[in-house]
C-alpha cells in the first residue's frame, strides 16, 4: 500500500502544459493523500510500484487469514487479534526502532488516531466473522473503502469504477445477506468505516514519519487497546508455544507486512485509488480459497472477480498525471 524520506517522493515530471501548482499546495495534496490535477497519461513508475505493493499486501493478508483460521479454536477471535497486533508491534519496533522523542503534538495525534483505527478495525472484523460468514463480512467491510474512493476521488470516473467494483463484490457474495446476524453485520460495517479511517490516517502518518516508523508506533497503540480484551477472552492460551508460533505467522502475514506495504503504497498512490483497490479483497479471498483450500469457483464468481479486477485496473489507468514544473527561460 520506496523511498524513505518523511514526505512522499514526487513522481517523474511529465510534459503537461500550464502553470504548476505551488509547492505548498502540492505538498498539502500529497499529505492528504488526494489525487492531484493533470492530464491523463502513462503511469509513472512510482504509481506502478504502488499498485504492486497494494496487490502484494492484499495477497499476504488473505494467506494470513487462512493461518488465522487455524488459531480460532485455540485462542478465539479476540485472542487472535491480540496476538496479531502485539507480535506485529514487537517486530516492527525491533526492525524500525522509531524515535519516540522530538515529535510535535500533531504527530502524536495522528499516531494515536492511526492506532485506534488499526486496532478497532481488526477487533471489529474478527467479531464480525465470528458471527457471520467470511464472504458477506468482507463484502460489507469493503463498503468503507469504496465509499472513501467516491468521496475522495471527486470525479465521475471514480464513481463509475466504484460502482463496477461494488457490483462485483455484491455478486461475489452471492447475495448472501438475508438472515445474517444483525450484530455481525454491524461489526462488519463498523470495520469498513474504520478501514476507511485507517487509509486516511496511514497516508498522514506516512507523510510525517520516515520508513514505517509511524506504523510501528501506531501498531503498538492498537496492541495496547486490544490487549485487555484479548487476555480476558483467551487467558493463558495466548502463551502456549503452538499458539504463539501460529500467532507470529499471522502477525507477519496479516499485519506487519501488509500494513508496511500500505504505508509505502500510499506515498505513491492517491488515497481514492488506494481505497478503490481495496475492493480486490473479496476477489483475492475467493482466489485464495480456490488455490489453497480447494474451494471451487462458479462462473458467476469468476465474472464477479473479473468485474472487481477491471474496476481496479480502470481506476489505476485513469490516475491523473502529475503536472510538471514550468521550465525557466
Coordinates of C-alpha atoms in Angstrom, one line a residue:
X1 CA 0.0 0.0 0.0
X2 CA 10.1 3.1 -1.7
X3 CA 11.6 5.8 -0.8
X4 CA 12.4 6.6 2.8
X5 CA 12.1 10.4 3.4
X6 CA 9.3 11.7 5.6
X7 CA 7.3 13.1 2.7
X8 CA 6.2 11.1 -0.3
X9 CA 8.5 11.2 -3.3
X10 CA 7.5 13.2 -6.3
X11 CA 6.7 11.3 -9.5
X12 CA 8.7 11.8 -12.6
X13 CA 7.9 15.1 -14.3
X14 CA 5.5 15.0 -17.3
X15 CA 5.1 17.3 -20.2
X16 CA 1.9 18.9 -19.0
X17 CA 1.2 22.4 -20.1
X18 CA 0.1 25.3 -17.9
X19 CA 1.3 26.6 -14.6
X20 CA 2.4 24.1 -12.0
X21 CA 0.7 24.2 -8.6
X22 CA 2.5 26.0 -5.8
X23 CA 4.9 23.8 -3.8
X24 CA 2.9 24.3 -0.6
X25 CA -0.3 23.3 -2.3
X26 CA 1.3 20.2 -3.9
X27 CA 2.7 19.1 -0.6
X28 CA -0.6 19.5 1.1
X29 CA -2.3 17.4 -1.6
X30 CA 0.2 14.7 -1.1
X31 CA 0.0 14.7 2.6
X32 CA -3.8 14.5 2.4
X33 CA -3.4 11.5 0.0
X34 CA -5.8 13.1 -2.5
X35 CA -5.3 12.9 -6.3
X36 CA -3.8 15.9 -8.0
X37 CA -4.6 17.5 -11.3
X38 CA -3.1 16.9 -14.7
X39 CA -3.7 15.2 -18.0
X40 CA -4.1 11.5 -18.4
X41 CA -1.0 9.7 -19.5
X42 CA 1.0 6.6 -18.9
X43 CA 1.5 5.6 -15.3
X44 CA 4.7 6.8 -13.6
X45 CA 7.0 4.1 -12.4
X46 CA 6.2 5.2 -8.8
X47 CA 2.4 4.6 -9.4
X48 CA 3.1 1.1 -10.8
X49 CA 5.2 0.4 -7.8
X50 CA 2.4 1.5 -5.6
X51 CA 0.0 -0.9 -7.4
X52 CA 2.4 -3.8 -6.9
X53 CA 2.7 -3.0 -3.2
X54 CA -1.1 -3.0 -2.8
X55 CA -1.6 -6.3 -4.5
X56 CA 1.3 -7.9 -2.6
X57 CA -0.1 -6.7 0.7
X58 CA -3.6 -7.9 -0.1
X59 CA -2.3 -11.4 -1.1
X60 CA -0.3 -11.6 2.2
X61 CA -3.4 -10.6 4.2
X62 CA -5.5 -13.3 2.6
X63 CA -3.0 -16.1 3.2
X64 CA -2.5 -14.8 6.7
X65 CA -6.3 -15.1 7.2
X66 CA -6.0 -18.8 6.3
X67 CA -3.4 -19.3 9.0
X68 CA -5.6 -17.3 11.5
X69 CA -8.4 -19.7 10.9
X70 CA -6.3 -22.4 12.4
X71 CA -5.9 -20.3 15.6
X72 CA -9.6 -19.7 16.2
X73 CA -10.2 -23.0 18.1
X74 CA -7.1 -22.3 20.2
X75 CA -7.4 -18.6 21.2
X76 CA -10.8 -17.3 19.9
X77 CA -11.4 -14.2 17.7
X78 CA -10.3 -11.6 20.3
X79 CA -7.2 -13.7 21.3
X80 CA -6.1 -13.9 17.6
X81 CA -6.4 -10.2 17.2
X82 CA -4.3 -9.6 20.3
X83 CA -1.6 -12.0 19.1
X84 CA -1.7 -10.4 15.7
X85 CA -1.3 -6.8 16.8
X86 CA 1.0 -7.4 19.8
X87 CA 3.5 -9.6 17.9
X88 CA 3.4 -7.4 14.9
X89 CA 4.1 -4.3 17.1
X90 CA 7.1 -6.0 18.7
X91 CA 8.5 -7.0 15.3
X92 CA 8.1 -3.5 13.8
X93 CA 9.5 -1.8 16.9
X94 CA 12.6 -4.0 16.7
X95 CA 13.1 -3.6 13.0
X96 CA 12.5 0.1 12.6
X97 CA 13.4 1.3 16.1
X98 CA 11.4 4.5 15.7
X99 CA 12.4 7.7 17.5
X100 CA 9.9 8.4 20.3
X101 CA 11.1 11.9 21.3
X102 CA 11.1 15.2 19.4
X103 CA 7.7 14.8 17.7
X104 CA 5.1 17.6 17.6
X105 CA 1.7 17.3 19.3
X106 CA 0.1 17.0 15.9
X107 CA 2.3 14.0 15.1
X108 CA 1.2 12.2 18.2
X109 CA -2.4 13.0 17.5
X110 CA -2.1 11.3 14.0
X111 CA -0.3 8.3 15.5
X112 CA -3.0 7.8 18.2
X113 CA -5.8 8.1 15.6
X114 CA -3.9 5.7 13.3
X115 CA -3.5 3.2 16.2
X116 CA -7.2 3.4 17.3
X117 CA -8.4 2.9 13.7
X118 CA -6.0 0.0 13.2
X119 CA -6.8 -1.8 16.4
X120 CA -10.5 -1.1 16.2
X121 CA -10.7 -2.3 12.5
X122 CA -9.1 -5.6 13.4
X123 CA -11.2 -6.2 16.5
X124 CA -14.5 -5.3 14.7
X125 CA -13.7 -7.5 11.7
X126 CA -12.9 -10.6 13.8
X127 CA -16.0 -10.1 15.8
X128 CA -17.9 -10.0 12.5
X129 CA -16.5 -13.2 11.1
X130 CA -17.2 -14.9 14.5
X131 CA -20.9 -14.2 13.8
X132 CA -21.4 -14.2 10.0
X133 CA -19.8 -16.0 7.1
X134 CA -16.5 -14.6 5.8
X135 CA -17.8 -13.7 2.3
X136 CA -20.6 -11.4 3.4
X137 CA -18.4 -10.0 6.1
X138 CA -15.6 -9.0 3.7
X139 CA -18.2 -7.6 1.2
X140 CA -19.8 -5.4 3.9
X141 CA -16.4 -4.3 5.1
X142 CA -15.3 -3.2 1.7
X143 CA -18.1 -0.7 1.5
X144 CA -16.0 1.6 3.7
X145 CA -13.0 1.9 1.3
X146 CA -15.4 2.1 -1.7
X147 CA -17.3 5.0 -0.1
X148 CA -14.0 6.7 0.6
X149 CA -12.9 6.3 -3.0
X150 CA -16.0 8.1 -4.2
X151 CA -15.8 10.9 -1.7
X152 CA -12.0 11.4 -2.1
X153 CA -12.0 10.9 -5.9
X154 CA -14.5 13.7 -6.7
X155 CA -14.5 12.6 -10.3
X156 CA -17.1 10.9 -12.4
X157 CA -14.6 8.2 -13.4
X158 CA -14.1 7.4 -9.7
X159 CA -17.8 7.0 -9.2
X160 CA -18.1 4.7 -12.2
X161 CA -15.2 2.4 -11.2
X162 CA -16.5 2.3 -7.6
X163 CA -20.0 1.2 -8.9
X164 CA -18.4 -1.5 -11.0
X165 CA -16.4 -2.8 -8.0
X166 CA -19.4 -2.7 -5.8
X167 CA -21.4 -4.7 -8.3
X168 CA -18.6 -7.2 -8.4
X169 CA -18.3 -7.7 -4.6
X170 CA -22.0 -8.0 -4.1
X171 CA -22.2 -10.6 -6.9
X172 CA -19.3 -12.4 -5.4
X173 CA -21.2 -12.7 -2.1
X174 CA -23.9 -14.5 -3.9
X175 CA -26.5 -12.1 -2.4
X176 CA -25.9 -13.9 0.9
X177 CA -27.1 -11.2 3.2
X178 CA -30.5 -12.5 4.1
X179 CA -30.9 -13.8 7.6
X180 CA -27.5 -12.6 8.8
X181 CA -26.9 -11.9 12.4
X182 CA -27.6 -8.2 12.9
X183 CA -24.7 -7.8 15.4
X184 CA -22.3 -9.4 13.0
X185 CA -23.5 -7.1 10.2
X186 CA -23.0 -4.1 12.5
X187 CA -19.4 -5.2 13.3
X188 CA -18.6 -5.7 9.6
X189 CA -19.9 -2.2 8.7
X190 CA -18.0 -0.7 11.6
X191 CA -14.9 -2.5 10.4
X192 CA -15.4 -0.9 7.0
X193 CA -15.7 2.6 8.5
X194 CA -12.6 2.0 10.5
X195 CA -10.9 0.7 7.3
X196 CA -11.6 4.0 5.6
X197 CA -10.2 5.9 8.6
X198 CA -7.2 3.6 8.6
X199 CA -6.4 4.5 5.0
X200 CA -6.6 8.3 5.7
X201 CA -4.6 8.1 8.9
X202 CA -2.0 5.8 7.3
X203 CA -1.4 8.3 4.5
X204 CA -0.9 11.1 7.0
X205 CA 1.4 9.0 9.2
X206 CA 3.4 8.0 6.1
X207 CA 3.9 11.7 5.2
X208 CA 5.0 12.7 8.7
X209 CA 7.3 9.8 9.6
X210 CA 10.2 8.1 7.6
X211 CA 10.1 4.4 6.6
X212 CA 7.4 2.7 8.7
X213 CA 8.2 4.4 12.0
X214 CA 4.7 5.8 12.3
X215 CA 3.2 2.4 11.6
X216 CA 5.4 0.7 14.3
X217 CA 4.2 3.2 17.0
X218 CA 0.6 3.1 15.8
X219 CA 0.7 -0.7 15.9
X220 CA 1.8 -0.5 19.5
X221 CA -1.2 1.7 20.2
X222 CA -3.5 -0.8 18.6
X223 CA -1.9 -3.6 20.6
X224 CA -2.4 -1.8 23.9
X225 CA -6.1 -1.3 23.0
X226 CA -6.6 -5.0 22.2
X227 CA -4.5 -6.5 24.9
X228 CA -7.1 -6.3 27.8
X229 CA -9.9 -7.8 25.8
X230 CA -7.7 -10.5 24.3
X231 CA -6.2 -11.5 27.7
X232 CA -9.7 -11.6 29.2
X233 CA -11.0 -13.7 26.4
X234 CA -8.2 -16.2 25.9
X235 CA -6.1 -16.0 29.1
X236 CA -3.2 -18.4 29.3
X237 CA -3.9 -20.0 26.0
X238 CA -2.2 -17.0 24.4
X239 CA 1.2 -18.1 25.6
X240 CA 1.1 -21.7 24.6
X241 CA 4.0 -22.5 22.2
X242 CA 1.9 -23.7 19.3
X243 CA -0.4 -20.7 19.6
X244 CA 2.5 -18.3 19.8
X245 CA 4.1 -19.8 16.7
X246 CA 0.9 -19.6 14.6
X247 CA 0.3 -16.1 16.0
X248 CA 3.7 -15.0 14.8
X249 CA 2.9 -16.2 11.3
X250 CA -0.4 -14.3 11.4
X251 CA 1.3 -11.2 12.7
X252 CA 3.8 -11.1 9.9
X253 CA 1.4 -12.1 7.1
X254 CA -1.8 -10.2 8.1
X255 CA -0.4 -7.2 10.0
X256 CA 3.3 -6.4 9.8
X257 CA 4.0 -7.0 6.1
X258 CA 0.7 -5.8 4.5
X259 CA 0.4 -2.6 6.7
X260 CA 4.0 -1.7 6.0
X261 CA 3.4 -2.1 2.3
X262 CA 0.2 0.1 2.7
X263 CA 2.4 2.9 4.1
X264 CA 4.7 2.8 1.1
X265 CA 1.9 2.4 -1.4
X266 CA 0.1 5.5 0.0
X267 CA 3.2 7.5 -0.7
X268 CA 2.8 6.7 -4.4
X269 CA -1.0 6.5 -5.0
X270 CA -3.8 8.9 -4.2
X271 CA -6.0 7.7 -1.3
X272 CA -9.0 7.5 -3.6
X273 CA -7.3 5.0 -5.9
X274 CA -5.8 3.0 -3.0
X275 CA -9.3 2.8 -1.4
X276 CA -10.9 1.5 -4.6
X277 CA -8.2 -1.1 -5.0
X278 CA -9.2 -2.5 -1.5
X279 CA -12.2 -3.9 -3.4
X280 CA -9.8 -6.6 -4.6
X281 CA -10.0 -8.2 -1.1
X282 CA -13.1 -10.4 -1.7
X283 CA -11.8 -11.4 -5.1
X284 CA -8.4 -12.3 -3.7
X285 CA -10.1 -14.2 -0.8
X286 CA -12.1 -16.2 -3.3
X287 CA -9.0 -17.0 -5.3
X288 CA -7.0 -18.0 -2.2
X289 CA -9.8 -20.3 -1.3
X290 CA -9.7 -21.9 -4.7
X291 CA -5.9 -22.3 -4.8
X292 CA -5.2 -23.2 -1.1
X293 CA -8.4 -24.6 0.2
X294 CA -9.6 -26.2 -3.0
X295 CA -12.9 -24.3 -2.9
X296 CA -14.4 -24.2 -6.3
X297 CA -15.4 -21.1 -8.2
X298 CA -18.7 -20.8 -10.1
X299 CA -19.0 -19.0 -13.4
X300 CA -20.8 -16.1 -11.6
X301 CA -18.0 -15.8 -9.1
X302 CA -15.4 -15.7 -11.8
X303 CA -17.4 -12.9 -13.5
X304 CA -17.6 -11.1 -10.2
X305 CA -13.8 -11.3 -9.8
X306 CA -13.4 -10.0 -13.3
X307 CA -15.6 -7.0 -12.5
X308 CA -13.6 -6.1 -9.4
X309 CA -10.2 -6.5 -11.2
X310 CA -11.5 -4.5 -14.2
X311 CA -12.6 -1.7 -11.8
X312 CA -9.2 -1.6 -10.0
X313 CA -7.3 -1.6 -13.3
X314 CA -9.5 1.1 -14.7
X315 CA -9.1 3.3 -11.6
X316 CA -5.3 2.9 -11.8
X317 CA -5.1 3.6 -15.5
X318 CA -7.1 6.8 -15.2
X319 CA -4.9 8.2 -12.4
X320 CA -4.2 11.9 -13.1
X321 CA -0.7 12.6 -14.2
X322 CA 1.3 15.0 -12.0
X323 CA 1.8 18.4 -13.5
X324 CA 5.3 19.3 -14.5
X325 CA 7.0 22.5 -13.3
X326 CA 7.4 25.1 -16.0
X327 CA 10.9 25.4 -17.4
X328 CA 12.5 28.7 -16.9
X329 CA 13.6 30.8 -19.9

